[in-house]
Amino acid sequence: MWKIFWRRFKRNRLALFGAVIILSLAVTAIIAPLIAPFDPNQQDILHRLEPPSARHFLGTDDLGRDLLSRIIYGTRVSLLVGFVAVGIAIMIGALLGLFSGYFGGRLDALIMRLVDIMLCFPTFFLILMVIAFLEPNIWNVMVVIGLTGWPGLTRLVRGECLSVREREFVQAAKALGLSNLRIMLVHLLPNVMAPVLVAATLGIGGAILTESALSFLGLGVQPPTASWGNILTAGKDYITMAWWLSLYPGLAILITVLAYNLLGEGLRDVLDPRMMAE
């Protein structure tokens, strides 16, 4: 199956391109102290708002800090927020979806009504409301994004479980007297992970975009910690005279979110069970 997966994945050039970009970003985040030319918080007022040059490849901001170094360190923040937030959403969504789809009945109705209630609220405004009552920092941002991102995953896992639970191998497990928990974790969960993996990949891009928007509004990662969103915030006041402060972090957000979307769409095609036999 892995050979089939890899053969099909290699043929999807866009998904492969997205995977290469994501891997490059991950390596950049890990070795940021080694490749960043300057300390991201080092101020140099004498060279503030300098355009891109041989010394500062992407220019400097209003405090004279090297923009390239801040974008490199901002990669750490964006990837951390994406993975942690989506990890929280997957844990909640997969658990509730498994219980809802496997047991059904009143429990299913209760969980689905809870999902309906959550989906009634615009997600971004719900996040804004919660963050407004909390201290705006990276940990609160990750938790809040994760706690508001599970309803869609719950519905997805529930739908897959409703299909899988009627198959012969699940009925055989029940006939052997296996516990419900073992059936859910050993027999159901591995068979619903493919669509969850696709949804998680797409969700990371959405979480990064949400964090950038919150930081841009001043409710996300707080200075002096470098984040693509708060770099954009600093750049909006100088957009007519220091275009590089808005262009380069904006491109970083665009490329990263696009890479995750390309990878997610590619995984959706590759993991389609109707095409795995090819």
mmCIF file of C-alpha atoms in Angstrom:
data_model
loop_
_atom_site.group_PDB
_atom_site.id
_atom_site.type_symbol
_atom_site.label_atom_id
_atom_site.label_comp_id
_atom_site.label_asym_id
_atom_site.label_seq_id
_atom_site.Cartn_x
_atom_site.Cartn_y
_atom_site.Cartn_z
ATOM 1 C CA MET A 1 0.000 0.000 0.000
ATOM 2 C CA TRP A 2 2.863 2.356 0.743
ATOM 3 C CA LYS A 3 4.333 1.682 -2.701
ATOM 4 C CA ILE A 4 0.968 2.423 -4.305
ATOM 5 C CA PHE A 5 0.627 5.599 -2.235
ATOM 6 C CA TRP A 6 4.101 6.829 -3.149
ATOM 7 C CA ARG A 7 3.663 6.018 -6.837
ATOM 8 C CA ARG A 8 0.391 7.938 -6.986
ATOM 9 C CA PHE A 9 1.745 10.791 -4.867
ATOM 10 C CA LYS A 10 4.770 11.292 -7.152
ATOM 11 C CA ARG A 11 2.468 11.680 -10.132
ATOM 12 C CA ASN A 12 0.665 14.586 -8.442
ATOM 13 C CA ARG A 13 3.141 17.379 -9.172
ATOM 14 C CA LEU A 14 1.235 20.065 -7.248
ATOM 15 C CA ALA A 15 1.017 17.939 -4.092
ATOM 16 C CA LEU A 16 4.726 17.105 -4.386
ATOM 17 C CA PHE A 17 5.504 20.807 -4.790
ATOM 18 C CA GLY A 18 3.482 21.602 -1.666
ATOM 19 C CA ALA A 19 5.242 18.868 0.302
ATOM 20 C CA VAL A 20 8.683 20.196 -0.712
ATOM 21 C CA ILE A 21 7.752 23.716 0.410
ATOM 22 C CA ILE A 22 6.390 22.457 3.743
ATOM 23 C CA LEU A 23 9.506 20.369 4.346
ATOM 24 C CA SER A 24 11.674 23.389 3.536
ATOM 25 C CA LEU A 25 9.701 25.535 5.986
ATOM 26 C CA ALA A 26 10.051 22.895 8.696
ATOM 27 C CA VAL A 27 13.826 22.736 8.192
ATOM 28 C CA THR A 28 13.981 26.544 8.226
ATOM 29 C CA ALA A 29 12.088 26.656 11.526
ATOM 30 C CA ILE A 30 14.418 24.079 13.108
ATOM 31 C CA ILE A 31 17.686 25.693 12.055
ATOM 32 C CA ALA A 32 16.501 29.322 12.300
ATOM 33 C CA PRO A 33 19.317 30.385 14.672
ATOM 34 C CA LEU A 34 21.892 29.048 12.199
ATOM 35 C CA ILE A 35 20.584 30.698 9.022
ATOM 36 C CA ALA A 36 19.142 33.980 10.306
ATOM 37 C CA PRO A 37 21.723 36.693 9.510
ATOM 38 C CA PHE A 38 20.780 38.803 12.561
ATOM 39 C CA ASP A 39 19.047 38.530 15.905
ATOM 40 C CA PRO A 40 15.353 39.091 15.043
ATOM 41 C CA ASN A 41 14.966 41.545 17.950
ATOM 42 C CA GLN A 42 18.234 43.437 17.412
ATOM 43 C CA GLN A 43 17.391 47.107 16.873
ATOM 44 C CA ASP A 44 19.450 49.499 14.776
ATOM 45 C CA ILE A 45 17.762 52.897 14.634
ATOM 46 C CA LEU A 46 20.418 54.266 12.299
ATOM 47 C CA HIS A 47 19.293 51.784 9.623
ATOM 48 C CA ARG A 48 15.517 51.877 10.164
ATOM 49 C CA LEU A 49 13.243 51.403 7.130
ATOM 50 C CA GLU A 50 16.177 50.489 4.908
ATOM 51 C CA PRO A 51 15.147 48.973 1.552
ATOM 52 C CA PRO A 52 16.480 45.542 0.515
ATOM 53 C CA SER A 53 20.253 45.668 0.151
ATOM 54 C CA ALA A 54 23.353 43.481 0.295
ATOM 55 C CA ARG A 55 23.440 43.881 4.103
ATOM 56 C CA HIS A 56 19.733 43.396 4.720
ATOM 57 C CA PHE A 57 18.368 41.189 1.931
ATOM 58 C CA LEU A 58 14.722 42.000 2.656
ATOM 59 C CA GLY A 59 15.257 45.409 4.248
ATOM 60 C CA THR A 60 14.620 46.557 7.823
ATOM 61 C CA ASP A 61 11.541 47.581 9.787
ATOM 62 C CA ASP A 62 10.681 50.783 11.674
ATOM 63 C CA LEU A 63 13.059 49.811 14.517
ATOM 64 C CA GLY A 64 15.925 48.808 12.267
ATOM 65 C CA ARG A 65 15.420 45.062 12.765
ATOM 66 C CA ASP A 66 16.376 42.753 9.927
ATOM 67 C CA LEU A 67 13.192 41.673 8.129
ATOM 68 C CA LEU A 68 14.611 38.406 6.778
ATOM 69 C CA SER A 69 15.586 37.268 10.281
ATOM 70 C CA ARG A 70 12.151 38.116 11.649
ATOM 71 C CA ILE A 71 10.404 36.225 8.834
ATOM 72 C CA ILE A 72 12.640 33.185 9.424
ATOM 73 C CA TYR A 73 11.833 33.167 13.142
ATOM 74 C CA GLY A 74 8.176 33.840 12.334
ATOM 75 C CA THR A 75 8.169 30.486 10.522
ATOM 76 C CA ARG A 76 8.550 28.804 13.906
ATOM 77 C CA VAL A 77 5.496 30.570 15.296
ATOM 78 C CA SER A 78 3.293 29.839 12.296
ATOM 79 C CA LEU A 79 4.154 26.138 12.073
ATOM 80 C CA LEU A 80 3.852 25.678 15.844
ATOM 81 C CA VAL A 81 0.415 27.293 15.884
ATOM 82 C CA GLY A 82 -0.733 25.232 12.901
ATOM 83 C CA PHE A 83 0.366 21.851 14.266
ATOM 84 C CA VAL A 84 -0.707 22.380 17.887
ATOM 85 C CA ALA A 85 -4.078 23.941 17.044
ATOM 86 C CA VAL A 86 -4.953 21.235 14.524
ATOM 87 C CA GLY A 87 -3.685 18.561 16.935
ATOM 88 C CA ILE A 88 -6.133 19.795 19.591
ATOM 89 C CA ALA A 89 -8.969 19.909 17.053
ATOM 90 C CA ILE A 90 -8.197 16.367 15.827
ATOM 91 C CA MET A 91 -8.144 14.913 19.344
ATOM 92 C CA ILE A 92 -11.511 16.425 20.221
ATOM 93 C CA GLY A 93 -13.130 15.887 16.824
ATOM 94 C CA ALA A 94 -11.919 12.294 16.378
ATOM 95 C CA LEU A 95 -12.987 11.296 19.890
ATOM 96 C CA LEU A 96 -16.461 12.803 19.632
ATOM 97 C CA GLY A 97 -16.890 11.509 16.079
ATOM 98 C CA LEU A 98 -15.946 7.970 17.112
ATOM 99 C CA PHE A 99 -18.394 7.922 20.015
ATOM 100 C CA SER A 100 -21.143 9.507 17.938
ATOM 101 C CA GLY A 101 -20.749 7.219 14.937
ATOM 102 C CA TYR A 102 -20.187 3.990 16.870
ATOM 103 C CA PHE A 103 -22.827 4.220 19.598
ATOM 104 C CA GLY A 104 -25.465 6.294 17.766
ATOM 105 C CA GLY A 105 -28.806 6.891 19.487
ATOM 106 C CA ARG A 106 -29.123 9.651 22.057
ATOM 107 C CA LEU A 107 -25.389 10.167 22.358
ATOM 108 C CA ASP A 108 -25.163 10.721 18.598
ATOM 109 C CA ALA A 109 -28.058 13.190 18.711
ATOM 110 C CA LEU A 110 -26.504 15.094 21.626
ATOM 111 C CA ILE A 111 -23.075 15.394 19.988
ATOM 112 C CA MET A 112 -24.559 16.428 16.647
ATOM 113 C CA ARG A 113 -26.674 19.143 18.277
ATOM 114 C CA LEU A 114 -23.528 20.422 19.990
ATOM 115 C CA VAL A 115 -21.793 20.476 16.615
ATOM 116 C CA ASP A 116 -24.740 22.361 15.091
ATOM 117 C CA ILE A 117 -24.567 24.955 17.856
ATOM 118 C CA MET A 118 -20.837 25.458 17.339
ATOM 119 C CA LEU A 119 -21.294 25.821 13.579
ATOM 120 C CA CYS A 120 -23.895 28.544 14.114
ATOM 121 C CA PHE A 121 -21.187 30.924 15.307
ATOM 122 C CA PRO A 122 -18.784 32.480 12.787
ATOM 123 C CA THR A 123 -15.500 30.850 13.810
ATOM 124 C CA PHE A 124 -13.246 33.874 13.481
ATOM 125 C CA PHE A 125 -15.552 36.141 15.464
ATOM 126 C CA LEU A 126 -15.915 33.465 18.126
ATOM 127 C CA ILE A 127 -12.117 33.315 18.385
ATOM 128 C CA LEU A 128 -11.957 37.121 18.603
ATOM 129 C CA MET A 129 -14.525 37.123 21.408
ATOM 130 C CA VAL A 130 -12.657 34.495 23.437
ATOM 131 C CA ILE A 131 -9.222 36.066 22.884
ATOM 132 C CA ALA A 132 -10.617 39.441 24.006
ATOM 133 C CA PHE A 133 -11.225 37.953 27.475
ATOM 134 C CA LEU A 134 -7.830 36.234 27.651
ATOM 135 C CA GLU A 135 -4.254 37.442 27.598
ATOM 136 C CA PRO A 136 -3.216 37.551 23.929
ATOM 137 C CA ASN A 137 -0.236 35.213 23.571
ATOM 138 C CA ILE A 138 0.798 32.298 21.400
ATOM 139 C CA TRP A 139 -0.465 29.600 23.791
ATOM 140 C CA ASN A 140 -3.943 31.087 24.140
ATOM 141 C CA VAL A 141 -4.121 31.532 20.365
ATOM 142 C CA MET A 142 -3.238 27.873 19.731
ATOM 143 C CA VAL A 143 -5.728 26.560 22.293
ATOM 144 C CA VAL A 144 -8.588 28.784 21.150
ATOM 145 C CA ILE A 145 -8.075 27.934 17.455
ATOM 146 C CA GLY A 146 -7.974 24.242 18.367
ATOM 147 C CA LEU A 147 -11.074 24.405 20.566
ATOM 148 C CA THR A 148 -13.088 26.038 17.782
ATOM 149 C CA GLY A 149 -11.869 23.803 14.943
ATOM 150 C CA TRP A 150 -13.286 20.405 15.935
ATOM 151 C CA PRO A 151 -16.950 20.488 14.700
ATOM 152 C CA GLY A 152 -16.119 19.792 11.065
ATOM 153 C CA LEU A 153 -13.788 16.942 12.007
ATOM 154 C CA THR A 154 -16.443 15.464 14.282
ATOM 155 C CA ARG A 155 -18.931 15.304 11.425
ATOM 156 C CA LEU A 156 -16.314 13.822 9.115
ATOM 157 C CA VAL A 157 -15.278 11.064 11.544
ATOM 158 C CA ARG A 158 -18.908 10.314 12.443
ATOM 159 C CA GLY A 159 -19.842 9.849 8.792
ATOM 160 C CA GLU A 160 -16.937 7.480 8.205
ATOM 161 C CA CYS A 161 -17.745 5.514 11.372
ATOM 162 C CA LEU A 162 -21.380 5.063 10.341
ATOM 163 C CA SER A 163 -20.106 3.318 7.223
ATOM 164 C CA VAL A 164 -17.277 1.290 8.758
ATOM 165 C CA ARG A 165 -19.173 0.009 11.809
ATOM 166 C CA GLU A 166 -21.466 -2.098 9.611
ATOM 167 C CA ARG A 167 -18.656 -3.953 7.864
ATOM 168 C CA GLU A 168 -17.901 -7.602 8.459
ATOM 169 C CA PHE A 169 -14.631 -7.185 10.356
ATOM 170 C CA VAL A 170 -16.327 -4.940 12.941
ATOM 171 C CA GLN A 171 -19.195 -7.407 13.336
ATOM 172 C CA ALA A 172 -16.627 -10.200 13.762
ATOM 173 C CA ALA A 173 -14.847 -8.198 16.465
ATOM 174 C CA LYS A 174 -18.135 -7.771 18.307
ATOM 175 C CA ALA A 175 -18.863 -11.496 17.991
ATOM 176 C CA LEU A 176 -15.468 -12.251 19.545
ATOM 177 C CA GLY A 177 -16.474 -10.209 22.578
ATOM 178 C CA LEU A 178 -13.955 -7.390 22.166
ATOM 179 C CA SER A 179 -14.661 -4.265 24.192
ATOM 180 C CA ASN A 180 -16.201 -1.217 22.550
ATOM 181 C CA LEU A 181 -13.084 0.836 23.288
ATOM 182 C CA ARG A 182 -10.832 -1.735 21.576
ATOM 183 C CA ILE A 183 -13.127 -1.913 18.556
ATOM 184 C CA MET A 184 -13.145 1.886 18.227
ATOM 185 C CA LEU A 185 -9.381 2.334 18.608
ATOM 186 C CA VAL A 186 -8.118 -0.765 16.769
ATOM 187 C CA HIS A 187 -10.733 -1.355 14.076
ATOM 188 C CA LEU A 188 -12.595 1.921 13.471
ATOM 189 C CA LEU A 189 -9.990 4.641 13.990
ATOM 190 C CA PRO A 190 -7.354 3.343 11.505
ATOM 191 C CA ASN A 191 -10.055 3.068 8.830
ATOM 192 C CA VAL A 192 -11.199 6.684 9.207
ATOM 193 C CA MET A 193 -7.752 8.274 9.449
ATOM 194 C CA ALA A 194 -7.288 8.897 5.709
ATOM 195 C CA PRO A 195 -9.944 11.655 5.426
ATOM 196 C CA VAL A 196 -8.904 12.993 8.834
ATOM 197 C CA LEU A 197 -5.315 13.330 7.586
ATOM 198 C CA VAL A 198 -6.529 15.295 4.569
ATOM 199 C CA ALA A 199 -8.706 17.551 6.733
ATOM 200 C CA ALA A 200 -5.819 18.099 9.172
ATOM 201 C CA THR A 201 -3.453 19.116 6.368
ATOM 202 C CA LEU A 202 -5.959 21.643 5.052
ATOM 203 C CA GLY A 203 -6.694 22.770 8.607
ATOM 204 C CA ILE A 204 -3.049 23.658 9.312
ATOM 205 C CA GLY A 205 -3.150 26.220 6.522
ATOM 206 C CA GLY A 206 -6.357 27.659 7.938
ATOM 207 C CA ALA A 207 -4.884 27.834 11.453
ATOM 208 C CA ILE A 208 -1.806 29.680 10.174
ATOM 209 C CA LEU A 209 -4.035 32.156 8.358
ATOM 210 C CA THR A 210 -6.165 32.678 11.478
ATOM 211 C CA GLU A 211 -3.104 33.263 13.673
ATOM 212 C CA SER A 212 -1.736 35.774 11.179
ATOM 213 C CA ALA A 213 -5.047 37.630 11.147
ATOM 214 C CA LEU A 214 -5.194 37.712 14.954
ATOM 215 C CA SER A 215 -1.606 38.937 15.186
ATOM 216 C CA PHE A 216 -2.347 41.579 12.559
ATOM 217 C CA LEU A 217 -5.218 42.829 14.749
ATOM 218 C CA GLY A 218 -2.974 42.841 17.826
ATOM 219 C CA LEU A 219 -4.761 39.914 19.498
ATOM 220 C CA GLY A 220 -2.318 37.159 18.614
ATOM 221 C CA VAL A 221 1.406 36.770 19.153
ATOM 222 C CA GLN A 222 2.683 39.870 20.911
ATOM 223 C CA PRO A 223 5.869 41.820 20.104
ATOM 224 C CA PRO A 224 8.804 41.509 20.301
ATOM 225 C CA THR A 225 8.192 37.850 19.304
ATOM 226 C CA ALA A 226 8.382 37.713 15.521
ATOM 227 C CA SER A 227 5.201 36.617 13.755
ATOM 228 C CA TRP A 228 4.202 37.137 10.157
ATOM 229 C CA GLY A 229 0.997 38.790 11.318
ATOM 230 C CA ASN A 230 2.584 41.347 13.636
ATOM 231 C CA ILE A 231 5.231 42.122 11.002
ATOM 232 C CA LEU A 232 2.356 43.056 8.695
ATOM 233 C CA THR A 233 0.869 45.191 11.462
ATOM 234 C CA ALA A 234 4.081 47.183 11.731
ATOM 235 C CA GLY A 235 4.228 47.485 7.950
ATOM 236 C CA LYS A 236 0.753 48.919 7.399
ATOM 237 C CA ASP A 237 1.785 52.311 8.796
ATOM 238 C CA TYR A 238 4.627 52.571 6.288
ATOM 239 C CA ILE A 239 3.070 50.864 3.272
ATOM 240 C CA THR A 240 3.652 53.870 0.974
ATOM 241 C CA MET A 241 7.325 54.310 1.905
ATOM 242 C CA ALA A 242 8.412 50.794 3.017
ATOM 243 C CA TRP A 243 6.587 48.350 0.730
ATOM 244 C CA TRP A 244 8.878 45.470 1.724
ATOM 245 C CA LEU A 245 7.363 45.343 5.225
ATOM 246 C CA SER A 246 4.025 44.251 3.740
ATOM 247 C CA LEU A 247 5.124 42.348 0.646
ATOM 248 C CA TYR A 248 7.505 39.736 2.067
ATOM 249 C CA PRO A 249 5.549 38.557 5.147
ATOM 250 C CA GLY A 250 2.417 38.548 2.983
ATOM 251 C CA LEU A 251 4.177 36.317 0.462
ATOM 252 C CA ALA A 252 5.331 34.029 3.279
ATOM 253 C CA ILE A 253 1.737 33.575 4.453
ATOM 254 C CA LEU A 254 0.479 33.077 0.899
ATOM 255 C CA ILE A 255 3.098 30.476 -0.035
ATOM 256 C CA THR A 256 2.712 28.528 3.223
ATOM 257 C CA VAL A 257 -1.085 28.342 3.130
ATOM 258 C CA LEU A 258 -1.009 27.510 -0.582
ATOM 259 C CA ALA A 259 1.506 24.695 0.055
ATOM 260 C CA TYR A 260 -0.708 23.093 2.711
ATOM 261 C CA ASN A 261 -3.766 23.405 0.479
ATOM 262 C CA LEU A 262 -1.930 21.791 -2.442
ATOM 263 C CA LEU A 263 -0.706 18.959 -0.221
ATOM 264 C CA GLY A 264 -4.172 18.454 1.270
ATOM 265 C CA GLU A 265 -5.847 18.318 -2.128
ATOM 266 C CA GLY A 266 -3.179 15.926 -3.360
ATOM 267 C CA LEU A 267 -3.627 13.621 -0.363
ATOM 268 C CA ARG A 268 -7.373 13.663 -0.950
ATOM 269 C CA ASP A 269 -6.820 12.307 -4.458
ATOM 270 C CA VAL A 270 -4.090 9.859 -3.495
ATOM 271 C CA LEU A 271 -5.950 8.396 -0.508
ATOM 272 C CA ASP A 272 -9.238 7.986 -2.376
ATOM 273 C CA PRO A 273 -10.008 4.267 -1.890
ATOM 274 C CA ARG A 274 -11.695 4.101 -5.287
ATOM 275 C CA MET A 275 -8.371 4.961 -6.923
ATOM 276 C CA MET A 276 -5.916 3.077 -4.719
ATOM 277 C CA ALA A 277 -6.180 -0.018 -6.899
ATOM 278 C CA GLU A 278 -4.669 1.822 -9.844
#
